[in-house]
mmCIF file of C-alpha atoms in Angstrom:
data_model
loop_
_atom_site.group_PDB
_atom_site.id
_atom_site.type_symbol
_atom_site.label_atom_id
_atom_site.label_comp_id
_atom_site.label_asym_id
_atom_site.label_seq_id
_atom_site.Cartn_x
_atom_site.Cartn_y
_atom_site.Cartn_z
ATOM 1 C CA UNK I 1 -11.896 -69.313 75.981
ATOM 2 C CA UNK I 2 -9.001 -71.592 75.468
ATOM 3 C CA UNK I 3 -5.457 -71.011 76.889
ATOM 4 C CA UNK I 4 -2.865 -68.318 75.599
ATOM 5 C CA UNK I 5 -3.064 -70.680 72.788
ATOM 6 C CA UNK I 6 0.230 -69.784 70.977
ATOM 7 C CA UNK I 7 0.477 -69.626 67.347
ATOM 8 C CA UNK I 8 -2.209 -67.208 65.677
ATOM 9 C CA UNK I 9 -3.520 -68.598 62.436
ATOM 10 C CA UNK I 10 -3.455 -65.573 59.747
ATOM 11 C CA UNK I 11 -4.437 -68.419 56.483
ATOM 12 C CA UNK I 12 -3.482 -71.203 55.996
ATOM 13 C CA UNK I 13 -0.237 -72.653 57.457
ATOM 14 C CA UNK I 14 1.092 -69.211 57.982
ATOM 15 C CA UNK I 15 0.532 -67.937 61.715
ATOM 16 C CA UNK I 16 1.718 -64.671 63.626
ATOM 17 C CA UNK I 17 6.067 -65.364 64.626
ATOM 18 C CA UNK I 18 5.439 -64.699 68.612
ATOM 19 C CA UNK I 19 8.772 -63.773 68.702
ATOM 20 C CA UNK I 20 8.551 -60.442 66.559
ATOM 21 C CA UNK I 21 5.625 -59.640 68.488
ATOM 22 C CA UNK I 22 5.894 -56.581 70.683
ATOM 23 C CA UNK I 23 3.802 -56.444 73.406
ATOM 24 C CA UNK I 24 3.216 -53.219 75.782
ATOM 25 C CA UNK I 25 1.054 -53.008 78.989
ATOM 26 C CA UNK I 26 -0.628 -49.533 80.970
ATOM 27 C CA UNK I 27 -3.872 -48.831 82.535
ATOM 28 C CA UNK I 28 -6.901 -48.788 81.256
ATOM 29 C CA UNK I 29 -9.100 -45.738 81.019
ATOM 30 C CA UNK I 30 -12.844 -45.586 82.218
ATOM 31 C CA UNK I 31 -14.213 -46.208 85.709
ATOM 32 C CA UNK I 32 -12.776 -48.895 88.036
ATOM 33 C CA UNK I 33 -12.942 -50.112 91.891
ATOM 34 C CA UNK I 34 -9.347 -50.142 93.927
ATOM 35 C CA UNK I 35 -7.915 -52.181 91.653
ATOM 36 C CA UNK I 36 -8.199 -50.213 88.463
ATOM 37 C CA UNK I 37 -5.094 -47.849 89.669
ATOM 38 C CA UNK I 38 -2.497 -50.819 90.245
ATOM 39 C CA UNK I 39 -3.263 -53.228 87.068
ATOM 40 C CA UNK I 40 -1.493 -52.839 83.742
ATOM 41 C CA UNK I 41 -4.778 -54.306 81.982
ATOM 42 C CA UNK I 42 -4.639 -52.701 78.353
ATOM 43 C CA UNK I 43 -2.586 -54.528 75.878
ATOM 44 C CA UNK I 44 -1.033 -52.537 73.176
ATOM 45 C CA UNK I 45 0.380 -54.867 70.289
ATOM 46 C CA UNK I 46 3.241 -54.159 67.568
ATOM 47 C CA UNK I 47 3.948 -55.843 64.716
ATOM 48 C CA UNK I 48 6.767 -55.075 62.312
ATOM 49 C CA UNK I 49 4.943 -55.471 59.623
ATOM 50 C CA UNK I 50 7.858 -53.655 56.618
ATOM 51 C CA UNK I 51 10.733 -55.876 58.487
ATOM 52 C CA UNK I 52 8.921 -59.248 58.881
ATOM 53 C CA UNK I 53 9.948 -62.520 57.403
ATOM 54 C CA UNK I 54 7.242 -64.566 58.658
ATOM 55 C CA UNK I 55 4.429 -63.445 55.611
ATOM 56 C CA UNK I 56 5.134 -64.251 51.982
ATOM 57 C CA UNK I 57 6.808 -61.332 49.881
ATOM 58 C CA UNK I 58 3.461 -61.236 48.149
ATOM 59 C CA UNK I 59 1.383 -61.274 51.049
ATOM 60 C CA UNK I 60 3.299 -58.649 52.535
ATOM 61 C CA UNK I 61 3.436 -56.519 49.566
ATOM 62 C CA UNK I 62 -0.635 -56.551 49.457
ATOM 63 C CA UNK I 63 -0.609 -55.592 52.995
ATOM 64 C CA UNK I 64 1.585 -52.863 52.966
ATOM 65 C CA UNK I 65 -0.059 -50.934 50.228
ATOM 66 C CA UNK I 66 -3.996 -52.003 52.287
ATOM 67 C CA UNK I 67 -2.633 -50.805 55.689
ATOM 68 C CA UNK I 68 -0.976 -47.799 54.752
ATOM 69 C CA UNK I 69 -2.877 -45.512 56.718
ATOM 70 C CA UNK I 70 -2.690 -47.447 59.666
ATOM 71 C CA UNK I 71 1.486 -47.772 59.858
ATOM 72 C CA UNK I 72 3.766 -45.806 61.234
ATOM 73 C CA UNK I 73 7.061 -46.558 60.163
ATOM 74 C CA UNK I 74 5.963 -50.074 58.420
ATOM 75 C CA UNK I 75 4.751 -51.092 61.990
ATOM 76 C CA UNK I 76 0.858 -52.029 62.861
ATOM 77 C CA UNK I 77 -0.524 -51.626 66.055
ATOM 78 C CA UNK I 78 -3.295 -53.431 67.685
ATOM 79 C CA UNK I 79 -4.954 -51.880 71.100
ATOM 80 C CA UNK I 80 -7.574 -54.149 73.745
ATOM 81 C CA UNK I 81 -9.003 -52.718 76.745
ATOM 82 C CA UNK I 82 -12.014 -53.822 76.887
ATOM 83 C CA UNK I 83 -11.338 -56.880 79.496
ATOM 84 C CA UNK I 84 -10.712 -56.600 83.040
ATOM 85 C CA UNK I 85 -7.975 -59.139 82.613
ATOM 86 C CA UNK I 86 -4.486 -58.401 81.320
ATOM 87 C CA UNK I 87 -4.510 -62.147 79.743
ATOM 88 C CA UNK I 88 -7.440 -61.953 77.948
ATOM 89 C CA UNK I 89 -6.481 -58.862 76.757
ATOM 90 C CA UNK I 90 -3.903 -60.114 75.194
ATOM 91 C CA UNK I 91 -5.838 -63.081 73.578
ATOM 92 C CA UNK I 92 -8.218 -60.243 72.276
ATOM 93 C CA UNK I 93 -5.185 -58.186 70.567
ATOM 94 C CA UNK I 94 -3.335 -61.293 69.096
ATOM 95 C CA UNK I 95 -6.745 -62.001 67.535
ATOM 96 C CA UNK I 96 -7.627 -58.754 66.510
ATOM 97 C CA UNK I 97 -4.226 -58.329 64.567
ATOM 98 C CA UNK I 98 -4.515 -61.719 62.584
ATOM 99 C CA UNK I 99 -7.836 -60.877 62.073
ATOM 100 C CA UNK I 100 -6.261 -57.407 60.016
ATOM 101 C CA UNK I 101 -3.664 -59.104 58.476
ATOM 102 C CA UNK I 102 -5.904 -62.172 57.034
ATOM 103 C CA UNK I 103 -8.100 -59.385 55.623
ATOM 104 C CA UNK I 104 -4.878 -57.238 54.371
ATOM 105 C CA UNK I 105 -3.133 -60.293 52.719
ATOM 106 C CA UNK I 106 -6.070 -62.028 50.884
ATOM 107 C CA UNK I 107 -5.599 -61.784 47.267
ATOM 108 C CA UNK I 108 -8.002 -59.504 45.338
ATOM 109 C CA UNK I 109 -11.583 -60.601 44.057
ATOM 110 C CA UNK I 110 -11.933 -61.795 40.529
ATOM 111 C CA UNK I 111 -12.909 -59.199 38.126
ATOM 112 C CA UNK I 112 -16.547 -58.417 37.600
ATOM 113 C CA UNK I 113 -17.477 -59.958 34.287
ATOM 114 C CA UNK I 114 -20.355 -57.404 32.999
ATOM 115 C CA UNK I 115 -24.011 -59.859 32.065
ATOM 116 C CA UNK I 116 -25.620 -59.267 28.787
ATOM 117 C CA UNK I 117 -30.152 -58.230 29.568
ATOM 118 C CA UNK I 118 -31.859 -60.686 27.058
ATOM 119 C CA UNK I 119 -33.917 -58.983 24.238
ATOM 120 C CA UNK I 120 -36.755 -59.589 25.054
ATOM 121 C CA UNK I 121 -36.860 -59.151 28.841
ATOM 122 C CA UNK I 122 -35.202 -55.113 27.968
ATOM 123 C CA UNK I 123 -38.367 -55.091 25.148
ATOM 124 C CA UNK I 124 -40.455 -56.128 27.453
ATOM 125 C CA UNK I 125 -39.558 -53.102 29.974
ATOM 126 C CA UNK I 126 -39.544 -50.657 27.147
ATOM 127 C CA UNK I 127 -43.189 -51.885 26.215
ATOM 128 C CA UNK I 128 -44.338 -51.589 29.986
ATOM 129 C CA UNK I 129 -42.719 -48.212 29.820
ATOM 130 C CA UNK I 130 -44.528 -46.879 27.053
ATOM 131 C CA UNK I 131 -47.919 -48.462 28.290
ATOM 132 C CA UNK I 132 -47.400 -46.428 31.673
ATOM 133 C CA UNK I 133 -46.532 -43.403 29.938
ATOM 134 C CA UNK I 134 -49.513 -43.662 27.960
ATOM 135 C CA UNK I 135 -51.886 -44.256 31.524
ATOM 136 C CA UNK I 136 -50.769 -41.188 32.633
ATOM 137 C CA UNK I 137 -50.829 -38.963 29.832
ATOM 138 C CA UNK I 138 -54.167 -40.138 29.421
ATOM 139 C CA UNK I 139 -55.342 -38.964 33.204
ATOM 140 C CA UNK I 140 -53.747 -35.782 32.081
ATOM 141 C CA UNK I 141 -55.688 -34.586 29.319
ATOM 142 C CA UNK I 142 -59.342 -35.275 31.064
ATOM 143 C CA UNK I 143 -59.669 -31.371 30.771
ATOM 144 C CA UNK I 144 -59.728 -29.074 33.444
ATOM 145 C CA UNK I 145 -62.609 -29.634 36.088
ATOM 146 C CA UNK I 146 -61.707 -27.504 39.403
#
């Protein structure tokens, strides 16, 4: 794993602004040795997501209306405990969140455009229909022999 290696790629040229970044720090739950109780390890992270001026109105817009359920107050929050280390804790919730906001701000898939069966493939499956139809009504009508 490479250094805290600064700016965040979210697409493109546009990266995560460290400075509106809000980062908070408390223990981790789960078992631990004698240094579990004194170590700030889990890394909560905030992003401002409503006031932010680093995304593209667009982008932002899109987001917004994909992360809805996870905001509170326009701001998403990113949680990493699963490292021993308070540093790569960090790396793991800086990733995680432009991870989520690549995902939120990519622009929707093209429509669907619907594909036309060829005749003869759907008459084809209507005549393989009707010839197992017939099989079985066939085995049907042998009388009744039990």
């Amino acid at each position: 794993m490479e250094g805290m290696s600064g700016p965040y790629p979210i697409r493109g040229s546009v990266s995560l602004p460290e400075a509106e970044l809000q980062w908070r720090f408390s223990r981790s739950s789960g078992p631990g040795g004698q240094h579990v109780n004194t170590s700030d390890s889990q890394v909560e992270l905030r992003f401002d997501l409503a006031a932010t001026k680093a995304l593209p109105e667009v982008w932002k817009a899109r987001a917004l209306e994909r992360l809805a359920s996870r905001l509170v107050d326009g701001v998403v929050t990113v949680r990493a405990s699963e490292h021993r280390s308070q540093w790569r804790n960090r790396e793991t919730a800086a990733v995680r969140l432009a991870t989520l906001l690549a995902e939120a701000t990519a622009p929707p898939p093209k429509p669907r455009r619907p594909t036309k069966i060829p005749r003869g493939i759907n008459e084809r499956r209507l005549r393989e229909k009707k010839q197992r139809s017939e099989t079985k009504r066939t085995r049907q009508s042998r009388g009744d022999w039990g």
